[in-house]
PDB file of C-alpha atoms and ligand atoms in Angstrom:
ATOM      1  CA  MET A   1     184.566 267.607 197.261  1.00 33.00           C
ATOM      2  CA  THR A   2     183.631 264.294 198.969  1.00 35.00           C
ATOM      3  CA  PHE A   3     185.362 261.012 199.058  1.00 35.00           C
ATOM      4  CA  GLY A   4     183.742 258.454 196.706  1.00 39.00           C
ATOM      5  CA  LYS A   5     182.881 255.096 197.719  1.00 37.00           C
ATOM      6  CA  ILE A   6     185.737 252.398 197.381  1.00 38.00           C
ATOM      7  CA  SER A   7     184.745 249.768 194.993  1.00 41.00           C
ATOM      8  CA  ASN A   8     185.661 246.407 195.754  1.00 39.00           C
ATOM      9  CA  LEU A   9     187.390 246.305 192.337  1.00 41.00           C
ATOM     10  CA  PHE A  10     190.291 248.199 194.303  1.00 44.00           C
ATOM     11  CA  ARG A  11     190.610 246.459 197.274  1.00 41.00           C
ATOM     12  CA  ARG A  12     193.083 243.630 196.045  1.00 44.00           C
ATOM     13  CA  GLU A  13     196.798 244.202 195.668  1.00 50.00           C
ATOM     14  CA  ARG A  14     198.441 242.698 192.763  1.00 60.00           C
ATOM     15  CA  PRO A  15     196.554 240.696 190.170  1.00 64.00           C
ATOM     16  CA  ASP A  16     195.833 237.308 192.157  1.00 69.00           C
ATOM     17  CA  PRO A  17     196.962 234.117 190.337  1.00 69.00           C
ATOM     18  CA  ALA A  18     195.075 231.830 192.374  1.00 70.00           C
ATOM     19  CA  GLU A  19     191.749 233.920 191.123  1.00 70.00           C
ATOM     20  CA  ALA A  20     192.629 233.504 187.568  1.00 68.00           C
ATOM     21  CA  PRO A  21     191.051 230.851 185.501  1.00 69.00           C
ATOM     22  CA  SER A  22     192.938 227.684 184.792  1.00 72.00           C
ATOM     23  CA  HIS A  23     193.361 227.723 181.112  1.00 86.00           C
ATOM     24  CA  TRP A  24     196.146 228.100 178.366  1.00 91.00           C
ATOM     25  CA  ILE A  25     196.481 231.514 176.228  1.00 91.00           C
ATOM     26  CA  LYS A  26     198.598 232.189 173.072  1.00 93.00           C
ATOM     27  CA  CYS A  27     200.991 235.123 173.095  1.00 93.00           C
ATOM     28  CA  LYS A  28     199.756 237.225 170.271  1.00 92.00           C
ATOM     29  CA  ASN A  29     203.450 238.256 169.536  1.00 93.00           C
ATOM     30  CA  CYS A  30     205.535 235.099 170.000  1.00 95.00           C
ATOM     31  CA  GLN A  31     202.627 232.862 169.559  1.00 94.00           C
ATOM     32  CA  ALA A  32     203.906 230.685 172.778  1.00 94.00           C
ATOM     33  CA  ILE A  33     200.803 228.788 174.619  1.00 93.00           C
ATOM     34  CA  MET A  34     201.292 229.667 178.563  1.00 91.00           C
ATOM     35  CA  TYR A  35     199.452 228.624 181.526  1.00 90.00           C
ATOM     36  CA  TYR A  36     196.965 231.781 182.173  1.00 89.00           C
ATOM     37  CA  LYS A  37     198.146 231.754 186.085  1.00 90.00           C
ATOM     38  CA  GLU A  38     201.624 232.121 185.087  1.00 90.00           C
ATOM     39  CA  VAL A  39     200.853 234.980 183.104  1.00 91.00           C
ATOM     40  CA  VAL A  40     198.717 236.633 185.423  1.00 90.00           C
ATOM     41  CA  ALA A  41     201.861 236.101 188.116  1.00 92.00           C
ATOM     42  CA  LYS A  42     203.878 238.041 185.719  1.00 94.00           C
ATOM     43  CA  LEU A  43     201.685 240.756 185.806  1.00 94.00           C
ATOM     44  CA  TYR A  44     200.394 239.984 182.119  1.00 95.00           C
ATOM     45  CA  VAL A  45     204.039 240.069 180.705  1.00 95.00           C
ATOM     46  CA  CYS A  46     204.680 237.037 178.519  1.00 94.00           C
ATOM     47  CA  PRO A  47     207.260 235.321 180.083  1.00 91.00           C
ATOM     48  CA  LYS A  48     208.785 234.113 176.576  1.00 92.00           C
ATOM     49  CA  CYS A  49     208.848 237.450 174.752  1.00 95.00           C
ATOM     50  CA  GLY A  50     208.096 239.814 177.376  1.00 95.00           C
ATOM     51  CA  LEU A  51     204.987 241.277 175.647  1.00 96.00           C
ATOM     52  CA  HIS A  52     203.314 243.714 177.810  1.00 97.00           C
ATOM     53  CA  MET A  53     199.498 242.796 177.464  1.00 95.00           C
ATOM     54  CA  ARG A  54     196.794 245.197 178.041  1.00 94.00           C
ATOM     55  CA  ILE A  55     195.573 245.095 181.665  1.00 94.00           C
ATOM     56  CA  SER A  56     192.564 246.315 183.307  1.00 93.00           C
ATOM     57  CA  ALA A  57     192.276 249.670 184.988  1.00 94.00           C
ATOM     58  CA  SER A  58     191.449 247.769 188.105  1.00 93.00           C
ATOM     59  CA  ASP A  59     194.599 245.650 187.905  1.00 94.00           C
ATOM     60  CA  ARG A  60     196.495 248.822 187.089  1.00 96.00           C
ATOM     61  CA  ILE A  61     195.367 250.433 190.606  1.00 96.00           C
ATOM     62  CA  GLY A  62     196.266 247.039 192.375  1.00 95.00           C
ATOM     63  CA  LEU A  63     199.750 247.160 190.600  1.00 96.00           C
ATOM     64  CA  LEU A  64     200.645 250.693 191.447  1.00 97.00           C
ATOM     65  CA  ALA A  65     198.729 251.388 194.667  1.00 97.00           C
ATOM     66  CA  ASP A  66     199.678 250.542 198.132  1.00 97.00           C
ATOM     67  CA  GLU A  67     197.310 247.791 199.158  1.00 95.00           C
ATOM     68  CA  GLY A  68     193.933 249.261 200.301  1.00 96.00           C
ATOM     69  CA  SER A  69     195.025 252.743 200.001  1.00 97.00           C
ATOM     70  CA  PHE A  70     193.179 253.748 196.840  1.00 98.00           C
ATOM     71  CA  VAL A  71     190.078 255.798 197.421  1.00 98.00           C
ATOM     72  CA  GLU A  72     188.040 256.887 194.317  1.00 98.00           C
ATOM     73  CA  TYR A  73     186.699 260.256 193.861  1.00 98.00           C
ATOM     74  CA  ASP A  74     184.002 261.491 191.504  1.00 98.00           C
ATOM     75  CA  ALA A  75     182.819 257.939 190.346  1.00 97.00           C
ATOM     76  CA  ASN A  76     179.637 259.295 190.075  1.00 97.00           C
ATOM     77  CA  LEU A  77     180.181 261.739 187.432  1.00 97.00           C
ATOM     78  CA  LYS A  78     178.423 260.559 184.105  1.00 96.00           C
ATOM     79  CA  ALA A  79     178.574 262.008 180.701  1.00 96.00           C
ATOM     80  CA  VAL A  80     175.635 263.696 178.853  1.00 94.00           C
ATOM     81  CA  ASP A  81     175.033 263.707 175.355  1.00 94.00           C
ATOM     82  CA  PRO A  82     175.494 267.476 174.217  1.00 92.00           C
ATOM     83  CA  ILE A  83     175.272 267.140 170.535  1.00 95.00           C
ATOM     84  CA  GLU A  84     173.092 263.952 170.346  1.00 96.00           C
ATOM     85  CA  PHE A  85     175.408 262.477 168.377  1.00 96.00           C
ATOM     86  CA  ILE A  86     174.202 259.431 166.652  1.00 96.00           C
ATOM     87  CA  ASP A  87     176.506 257.261 164.072  1.00 92.00           C
ATOM     88  CA  LYS A  88     175.690 253.393 163.900  1.00 94.00           C
ATOM     89  CA  LYS A  89     174.486 253.776 167.155  1.00 95.00           C
ATOM     90  CA  SER A  90     173.497 256.643 169.485  1.00 97.00           C
ATOM     91  CA  TYR A  91     176.013 257.897 171.866  1.00 98.00           C
ATOM     92  CA  ALA A  92     173.467 257.608 174.694  1.00 97.00           C
ATOM     93  CA  GLN A  93     173.463 253.886 173.756  1.00 97.00           C
ATOM     94  CA  ARG A  94     177.266 253.535 173.683  1.00 97.00           C
ATOM     95  CA  LEU A  95     177.617 255.147 176.994  1.00 97.00           C
ATOM     96  CA  GLU A  96     175.080 252.898 178.316  1.00 97.00           C
ATOM     97  CA  GLU A  97     176.940 249.427 176.859  1.00 97.00           C
ATOM     98  CA  SER A  98     180.269 250.756 178.389  1.00 97.00           C
ATOM     99  CA  VAL A  99     178.714 251.255 181.973  1.00 97.00           C
ATOM    100  CA  LYS A 100     177.484 247.748 181.546  1.00 97.00           C
ATOM    101  CA  LYS A 101     180.469 246.184 180.491  1.00 96.00           C
ATOM    102  CA  THR A 102     182.945 248.069 182.980  1.00 95.00           C
ATOM    103  CA  GLY A 103     180.790 248.700 185.981  1.00 95.00           C
ATOM    104  CA  ARG A 104     181.884 252.412 185.597  1.00 96.00           C
ATOM    105  CA  ASN A 105     180.539 255.720 184.597  1.00 97.00           C
ATOM    106  CA  SER A 106     183.411 256.985 182.407  1.00 98.00           C
ATOM    107  CA  ALA A 107     186.831 255.762 180.864  1.00 98.00           C
ATOM    108  CA  ALA A 108     188.929 257.523 183.701  1.00 98.00           C
ATOM    109  CA  ILE A 109     188.970 256.381 187.372  1.00 98.00           C
ATOM    110  CA  ALA A 110     190.617 259.231 189.628  1.00 98.00           C
ATOM    111  CA  GLY A 111     191.607 258.949 193.237  1.00 98.00           C
ATOM    112  CA  GLU A 112     193.854 259.338 195.812  1.00 98.00           C
ATOM    113  CA  CYS A 113     196.391 256.644 197.026  1.00 98.00           C
ATOM    114  CA  THR A 114     199.903 256.028 198.366  1.00 97.00           C
ATOM    115  CA  ILE A 115     202.562 254.533 196.221  1.00 97.00           C
ATOM    116  CA  ASP A 116     205.180 253.062 198.672  1.00 95.00           C
ATOM    117  CA  GLY A 117     204.182 255.390 201.205  1.00 95.00           C
ATOM    118  CA  ALA A 118     203.816 258.477 199.374  1.00 95.00           C
ATOM    119  CA  PRO A 119     200.472 260.136 199.013  1.00 96.00           C
ATOM    120  CA  LEU A 120     199.566 260.788 195.255  1.00 97.00           C
ATOM    121  CA  GLN A 121     196.525 261.661 193.161  1.00 98.00           C
ATOM    122  CA  LEU A 122     196.282 258.889 190.745  1.00 98.00           C
ATOM    123  CA  VAL A 123     194.089 258.877 187.295  1.00 98.00           C
ATOM    124  CA  ILE A 124     193.999 255.696 185.367  1.00 98.00           C
ATOM    125  CA  PHE A 125     192.221 255.261 181.963  1.00 98.00           C
ATOM    126  CA  ASP A 126     190.207 252.167 181.014  1.00 97.00           C
ATOM    127  CA  PHE A 127     190.287 251.241 177.422  1.00 96.00           C
ATOM    128  CA  ASP A 128     187.471 249.159 178.087  1.00 96.00           C
ATOM    129  CA  PHE A 129     185.466 251.943 178.398  1.00 97.00           C
ATOM    130  CA  MET A 130     184.706 253.341 174.685  1.00 97.00           C
ATOM    131  CA  GLY A 131     188.469 252.920 174.080  1.00 97.00           C
ATOM    132  CA  GLY A 132     189.632 254.821 177.045  1.00 98.00           C
ATOM    133  CA  SER A 133     188.327 258.295 174.939  1.00 98.00           C
ATOM    134  CA  LEU A 134     188.571 261.375 176.286  1.00 98.00           C
ATOM    135  CA  GLY A 135     185.416 263.359 176.870  1.00 98.00           C
ATOM    136  CA  SER A 136     183.921 266.095 179.278  1.00 98.00           C
ATOM    137  CA  VAL A 137     183.828 263.774 182.280  1.00 98.00           C
ATOM    138  CA  GLU A 138     187.440 262.189 182.072  1.00 98.00           C
ATOM    139  CA  GLY A 139     188.890 265.666 181.448  1.00 98.00           C
ATOM    140  CA  GLU A 140     186.892 267.142 184.550  1.00 98.00           C
ATOM    141  CA  LYS A 141     188.072 264.157 186.600  1.00 98.00           C
ATOM    142  CA  ILE A 142     191.931 265.239 185.684  1.00 98.00           C
ATOM    143  CA  VAL A 143     191.098 268.721 186.562  1.00 98.00           C
ATOM    144  CA  ARG A 144     189.889 268.088 189.745  1.00 98.00           C
ATOM    145  CA  ALA A 145     192.564 265.401 190.455  1.00 98.00           C
ATOM    146  CA  ALA A 146     195.325 268.536 189.589  1.00 98.00           C
ATOM    147  CA  ASP A 147     193.237 270.647 191.988  1.00 98.00           C
ATOM    148  CA  ARG A 148     193.256 268.110 194.865  1.00 98.00           C
ATOM    149  CA  ALA A 149     196.910 267.534 194.242  1.00 98.00           C
ATOM    150  CA  ILE A 150     197.619 271.477 194.644  1.00 97.00           C
ATOM    151  CA  ALA A 151     195.311 271.874 197.463  1.00 98.00           C
ATOM    152  CA  LYS A 152     197.183 268.691 199.255  1.00 97.00           C
ATOM    153  CA  ARG A 153     200.458 269.327 197.948  1.00 96.00           C
ATOM    154  CA  GLN A 154     200.666 265.994 196.532  1.00 96.00           C
ATOM    155  CA  GLY A 155     202.014 264.905 193.185  1.00 97.00           C
ATOM    156  CA  LEU A 156     199.855 263.460 189.974  1.00 98.00           C
ATOM    157  CA  ILE A 157     200.198 260.498 188.246  1.00 98.00           C
ATOM    158  CA  ILE A 158     197.954 259.909 185.058  1.00 98.00           C
ATOM    159  CA  VAL A 159     198.214 256.353 183.335  1.00 98.00           C
ATOM    160  CA  SER A 160     196.915 256.649 179.587  1.00 98.00           C
ATOM    161  CA  ALA A 161     195.447 254.098 177.637  1.00 98.00           C
ATOM    162  CA  SER A 162     193.371 255.779 174.887  1.00 98.00           C
ATOM    163  CA  GLY A 163     192.318 256.076 171.288  1.00 97.00           C
ATOM    164  CA  GLY A 164     192.266 259.876 171.786  1.00 97.00           C
ATOM    165  CA  ALA A 165     189.370 262.484 172.215  1.00 97.00           C
ATOM    166  CA  ARG A 166     185.699 261.110 172.090  1.00 97.00           C
ATOM    167  CA  MET A 167     184.203 262.116 168.548  1.00 96.00           C
ATOM    168  CA  GLN A 168     180.640 261.528 169.818  1.00 97.00           C
ATOM    169  CA  GLU A 169     181.114 264.811 171.970  1.00 97.00           C
ATOM    170  CA  SER A 170     182.855 266.723 169.185  1.00 96.00           C
ATOM    171  CA  THR A 171     184.349 270.134 170.401  1.00 97.00           C
ATOM    172  CA  PHE A 172     183.241 269.506 173.970  1.00 97.00           C
ATOM    173  CA  SER A 173     185.979 266.455 173.907  1.00 97.00           C
ATOM    174  CA  LEU A 174     188.230 268.715 172.159  1.00 97.00           C
ATOM    175  CA  MET A 175     188.285 271.324 174.601  1.00 98.00           C
ATOM    176  CA  GLN A 176     189.240 268.992 177.152  1.00 98.00           C
ATOM    177  CA  MET A 177     192.809 268.973 175.666  1.00 98.00           C
ATOM    178  CA  ALA A 178     193.071 272.906 176.442  1.00 98.00           C
ATOM    179  CA  LYS A 179     191.154 272.299 180.102  1.00 98.00           C
ATOM    180  CA  THR A 180     193.344 269.433 181.118  1.00 98.00           C
ATOM    181  CA  SER A 181     196.452 271.357 179.902  1.00 98.00           C
ATOM    182  CA  ALA A 182     195.711 274.290 181.947  1.00 98.00           C
ATOM    183  CA  ALA A 183     194.950 272.434 185.045  1.00 98.00           C
ATOM    184  CA  LEU A 184     198.717 270.860 184.617  1.00 98.00           C
ATOM    185  CA  LYS A 185     199.963 274.268 184.125  1.00 98.00           C
ATOM    186  CA  LYS A 186     198.678 275.310 187.565  1.00 98.00           C
ATOM    187  CA  LEU A 187     200.243 272.053 188.981  1.00 97.00           C
ATOM    188  CA  SER A 188     203.561 273.138 187.359  1.00 97.00           C
ATOM    189  CA  GLU A 189     203.328 276.541 188.881  1.00 97.00           C
ATOM    190  CA  ALA A 190     202.630 275.029 192.394  1.00 96.00           C
ATOM    191  CA  LYS A 191     205.972 273.051 191.787  1.00 95.00           C
ATOM    192  CA  LEU A 192     204.429 269.949 192.299  1.00 96.00           C
ATOM    193  CA  PRO A 193     205.284 266.540 190.299  1.00 96.00           C
ATOM    194  CA  TYR A 194     203.171 265.175 187.415  1.00 98.00           C
ATOM    195  CA  ILE A 195     204.574 261.690 186.109  1.00 98.00           C
ATOM    196  CA  SER A 196     202.529 260.336 182.956  1.00 98.00           C
ATOM    197  CA  ILE A 197     202.510 256.881 182.081  1.00 98.00           C
ATOM    198  CA  LEU A 198     201.904 256.049 178.549  1.00 98.00           C
ATOM    199  CA  THR A 199     200.578 252.306 178.190  1.00 98.00           C
ATOM    200  CA  ASP A 200     199.101 250.708 174.988  1.00 97.00           C
ATOM    201  CA  PRO A 201     197.792 252.196 173.181  1.00 97.00           C
ATOM    202  CA  THR A 202     198.027 256.205 173.769  1.00 98.00           C
ATOM    203  CA  PHE A 203     196.829 258.086 170.859  1.00 98.00           C
ATOM    204  CA  GLY A 204     195.101 261.174 169.205  1.00 98.00           C
ATOM    205  CA  GLY A 205     193.857 264.053 171.603  1.00 98.00           C
ATOM    206  CA  VAL A 206     195.128 262.225 174.807  1.00 98.00           C
ATOM    207  CA  SER A 207     198.857 262.091 173.399  1.00 98.00           C
ATOM    208  CA  ALA A 208     198.497 265.639 171.860  1.00 98.00           C
ATOM    209  CA  SER A 209     197.634 266.977 175.550  1.00 98.00           C
ATOM    210  CA  PHE A 210     198.011 265.597 179.012  1.00 98.00           C
ATOM    211  CA  ALA A 211     199.799 262.591 178.152  1.00 98.00           C
ATOM    212  CA  PHE A 212     202.937 264.491 176.893  1.00 98.00           C
ATOM    213  CA  LEU A 213     202.895 266.971 179.516  1.00 98.00           C
ATOM    214  CA  GLY A 214     204.359 265.228 182.351  1.00 98.00           C
ATOM    215  CA  ASP A 215     207.627 266.313 184.012  1.00 97.00           C
ATOM    216  CA  VAL A 216     208.691 263.001 183.466  1.00 98.00           C
ATOM    217  CA  ILE A 217     207.123 260.682 180.571  1.00 98.00           C
ATOM    218  CA  ILE A 218     207.251 256.804 181.072  1.00 98.00           C
ATOM    219  CA  ALA A 219     206.150 254.247 178.562  1.00 98.00           C
ATOM    220  CA  GLU A 220     205.607 250.715 178.892  1.00 98.00           C
ATOM    221  CA  PRO A 221     207.926 248.550 176.967  1.00 98.00           C
ATOM    222  CA  GLY A 222     206.251 247.753 173.372  1.00 97.00           C
ATOM    223  CA  ALA A 223     203.280 250.234 173.724  1.00 98.00           C
ATOM    224  CA  MET A 224     202.121 251.897 170.719  1.00 97.00           C
ATOM    225  CA  ILE A 225     201.937 255.726 171.021  1.00 98.00           C
ATOM    226  CA  GLY A 226     201.303 258.407 168.704  1.00 97.00           C
ATOM    227  CA  PHE A 227     198.709 260.883 167.311  1.00 96.00           C
ATOM    228  CA  ALA A 228     197.245 259.740 163.906  1.00 95.00           C
ATOM    229  CA  GLY A 229     197.631 255.771 163.268  1.00 92.00           C
ATOM    230  CA  ALA A 230     200.465 254.696 161.222  1.00 92.00           C
ATOM    231  CA  ARG A 231     198.288 253.675 158.286  1.00 92.00           C
ATOM    232  CA  VAL A 232     196.885 257.122 157.855  1.00 93.00           C
ATOM    233  CA  ILE A 233     200.306 258.477 158.084  1.00 95.00           C
ATOM    234  CA  LYS A 234     201.679 256.150 155.496  1.00 94.00           C
ATOM    235  CA  GLN A 235     198.649 257.023 153.258  1.00 94.00           C
ATOM    236  CA  THR A 236     199.035 260.747 153.683  1.00 95.00           C
ATOM    237  CA  ILE A 237     202.882 260.936 153.144  1.00 95.00           C
ATOM    238  CA  GLY A 238     202.923 258.206 150.609  1.00 95.00           C
ATOM    239  CA  ALA A 239     206.102 256.714 151.855  1.00 94.00           C
ATOM    240  CA  ASP A 240     207.158 253.870 154.036  1.00 94.00           C
ATOM    241  CA  LEU A 241     207.468 254.340 157.752  1.00 95.00           C
ATOM    242  CA  PRO A 242     210.659 253.125 159.746  1.00 94.00           C
ATOM    243  CA  GLU A 243     210.597 249.853 161.679  1.00 93.00           C
ATOM    244  CA  GLY A 244     209.209 250.334 165.194  1.00 94.00           C
ATOM    245  CA  PHE A 245     207.557 253.495 164.429  1.00 95.00           C
ATOM    246  CA  GLN A 246     205.296 254.604 167.273  1.00 97.00           C
ATOM    247  CA  SER A 247     206.719 252.046 169.681  1.00 97.00           C
ATOM    248  CA  ALA A 248     207.845 253.295 173.146  1.00 98.00           C
ATOM    249  CA  GLU A 249     211.142 252.312 172.301  1.00 98.00           C
ATOM    250  CA  PHE A 250     211.218 254.332 169.070  1.00 98.00           C
ATOM    251  CA  LEU A 251     209.720 257.303 170.885  1.00 98.00           C
ATOM    252  CA  LEU A 252     212.527 256.842 173.474  1.00 98.00           C
ATOM    253  CA  ALA A 253     215.650 256.842 170.859  1.00 98.00           C
ATOM    254  CA  SER A 254     213.610 260.006 169.246  1.00 97.00           C
ATOM    255  CA  GLY A 255     213.910 261.837 172.324  1.00 97.00           C
ATOM    256  CA  LEU A 256     210.099 262.264 172.761  1.00 97.00           C
ATOM    257  CA  ILE A 257     210.013 260.117 176.039  1.00 98.00           C
ATOM    258  CA  ASP A 258     212.106 259.852 178.874  1.00 98.00           C
ATOM    259  CA  MET A 259     212.139 256.337 179.950  1.00 98.00           C
ATOM    260  CA  VAL A 260     210.563 252.731 179.253  1.00 98.00           C
ATOM    261  CA  VAL A 261     209.869 250.963 182.041  1.00 98.00           C
ATOM    262  CA  GLY A 262     208.632 247.276 182.622  1.00 98.00           C
ATOM    263  CA  ARG A 263     205.622 246.814 184.267  1.00 97.00           C
ATOM    264  CA  ASP A 264     207.323 244.900 187.223  1.00 96.00           C
ATOM    265  CA  LYS A 265     209.738 248.013 187.782  1.00 97.00           C
ATOM    266  CA  LEU A 266     206.741 250.484 187.400  1.00 97.00           C
ATOM    267  CA  LYS A 267     205.604 251.101 190.827  1.00 97.00           C
ATOM    268  CA  THR A 268     209.325 251.505 192.529  1.00 97.00           C
ATOM    269  CA  THR A 269     210.335 253.690 189.471  1.00 98.00           C
ATOM    270  CA  ILE A 270     207.361 256.113 190.231  1.00 98.00           C
ATOM    271  CA  ALA A 271     208.182 256.170 194.052  1.00 97.00           C
ATOM    272  CA  GLN A 272     211.670 257.022 193.429  1.00 96.00           C
ATOM    273  CA  LEU A 273     211.009 260.096 190.976  1.00 97.00           C
ATOM    274  CA  VAL A 274     208.381 261.305 193.405  1.00 95.00           C
ATOM    275  CA  LYS A 275     210.791 261.261 196.004  1.00 93.00           C
ATOM    276  CA  TYR A 276     213.635 262.704 194.057  1.00 93.00           C
ATOM    277  CA  MET A 277     211.379 265.367 192.595  1.00 91.00           C
ATOM    278  CA  SER A 278     210.177 266.211 196.477  1.00 84.00           C
ATOM    279  CA  THR A 279     213.545 266.494 197.444  1.00 78.00           C
ATOM    280  CA  VAL A 280     214.876 268.714 194.825  1.00 70.00           C
ATOM    281  CA  ARG A 281     211.697 271.080 195.339  1.00 63.00           C
ATOM    282  CA  ALA A 282     212.782 271.147 199.001  1.00 59.00           C
ATOM    283  CA  LEU A 283     216.242 272.371 198.451  1.00 56.00           C
TER     284      LEU A 283
HETATM  285 ZN1  LIG B   1     205.298 236.208 173.887  1.00 56.10          ZN
END
């Protein structure tokens, strides 16, 4: 395994309001009109209603990793088109468009960093790349991150933002659910911590595999999390769904996740949990 190149995208620390454009935006939840720089300064959380807006994968790295500590691995892994899938467009074309849009080769960014000084493996899903879907490359990156964690005796953090398995890879993408689960089982047997962070949205084969296998499962406030979408479930069971269904808070109340943590507290929470779990392991 070799060290990947450190992209310029990861050099900055928290999102810098000074670099943000000077315009006004409307919160899609409370409709408040806000100065964009103010929203950036608040880590893309609406200062009026607390809506946690979706953020880019590079901002997410800036939010969690200690400044300048993130080193990316496996950035050159690129998907192939195993079944030559075509819907409205070919898979090859969709891949090409996503690479152009995000400047990356896949929907997962994997690397090593320190979080409050603790060295960890970090995998972050990029929703802008084909809806953060899980394909063979994304699965492979998770497995390699888990293997690196075991080799270096480190914890693993995965931040999910995904519509689920990538249908364009059919069974090849479904197999990633088993493959990532098996890698996490090895991490668990090595008694190393795995913390799963669920952000808006986390669905399908991602929530049905590694996203819900964390020793601790944390969600951001208001994140929508589930397997199938609410509309599909409603049509299938022919009944109204409870209020707040599939929200992070609903899942917490139902006992499916461990914590709902605001974006401003996410980094310190992860650092505390890793420290705690490392202490327990040492006893
Ligand atoms: Zn708002």
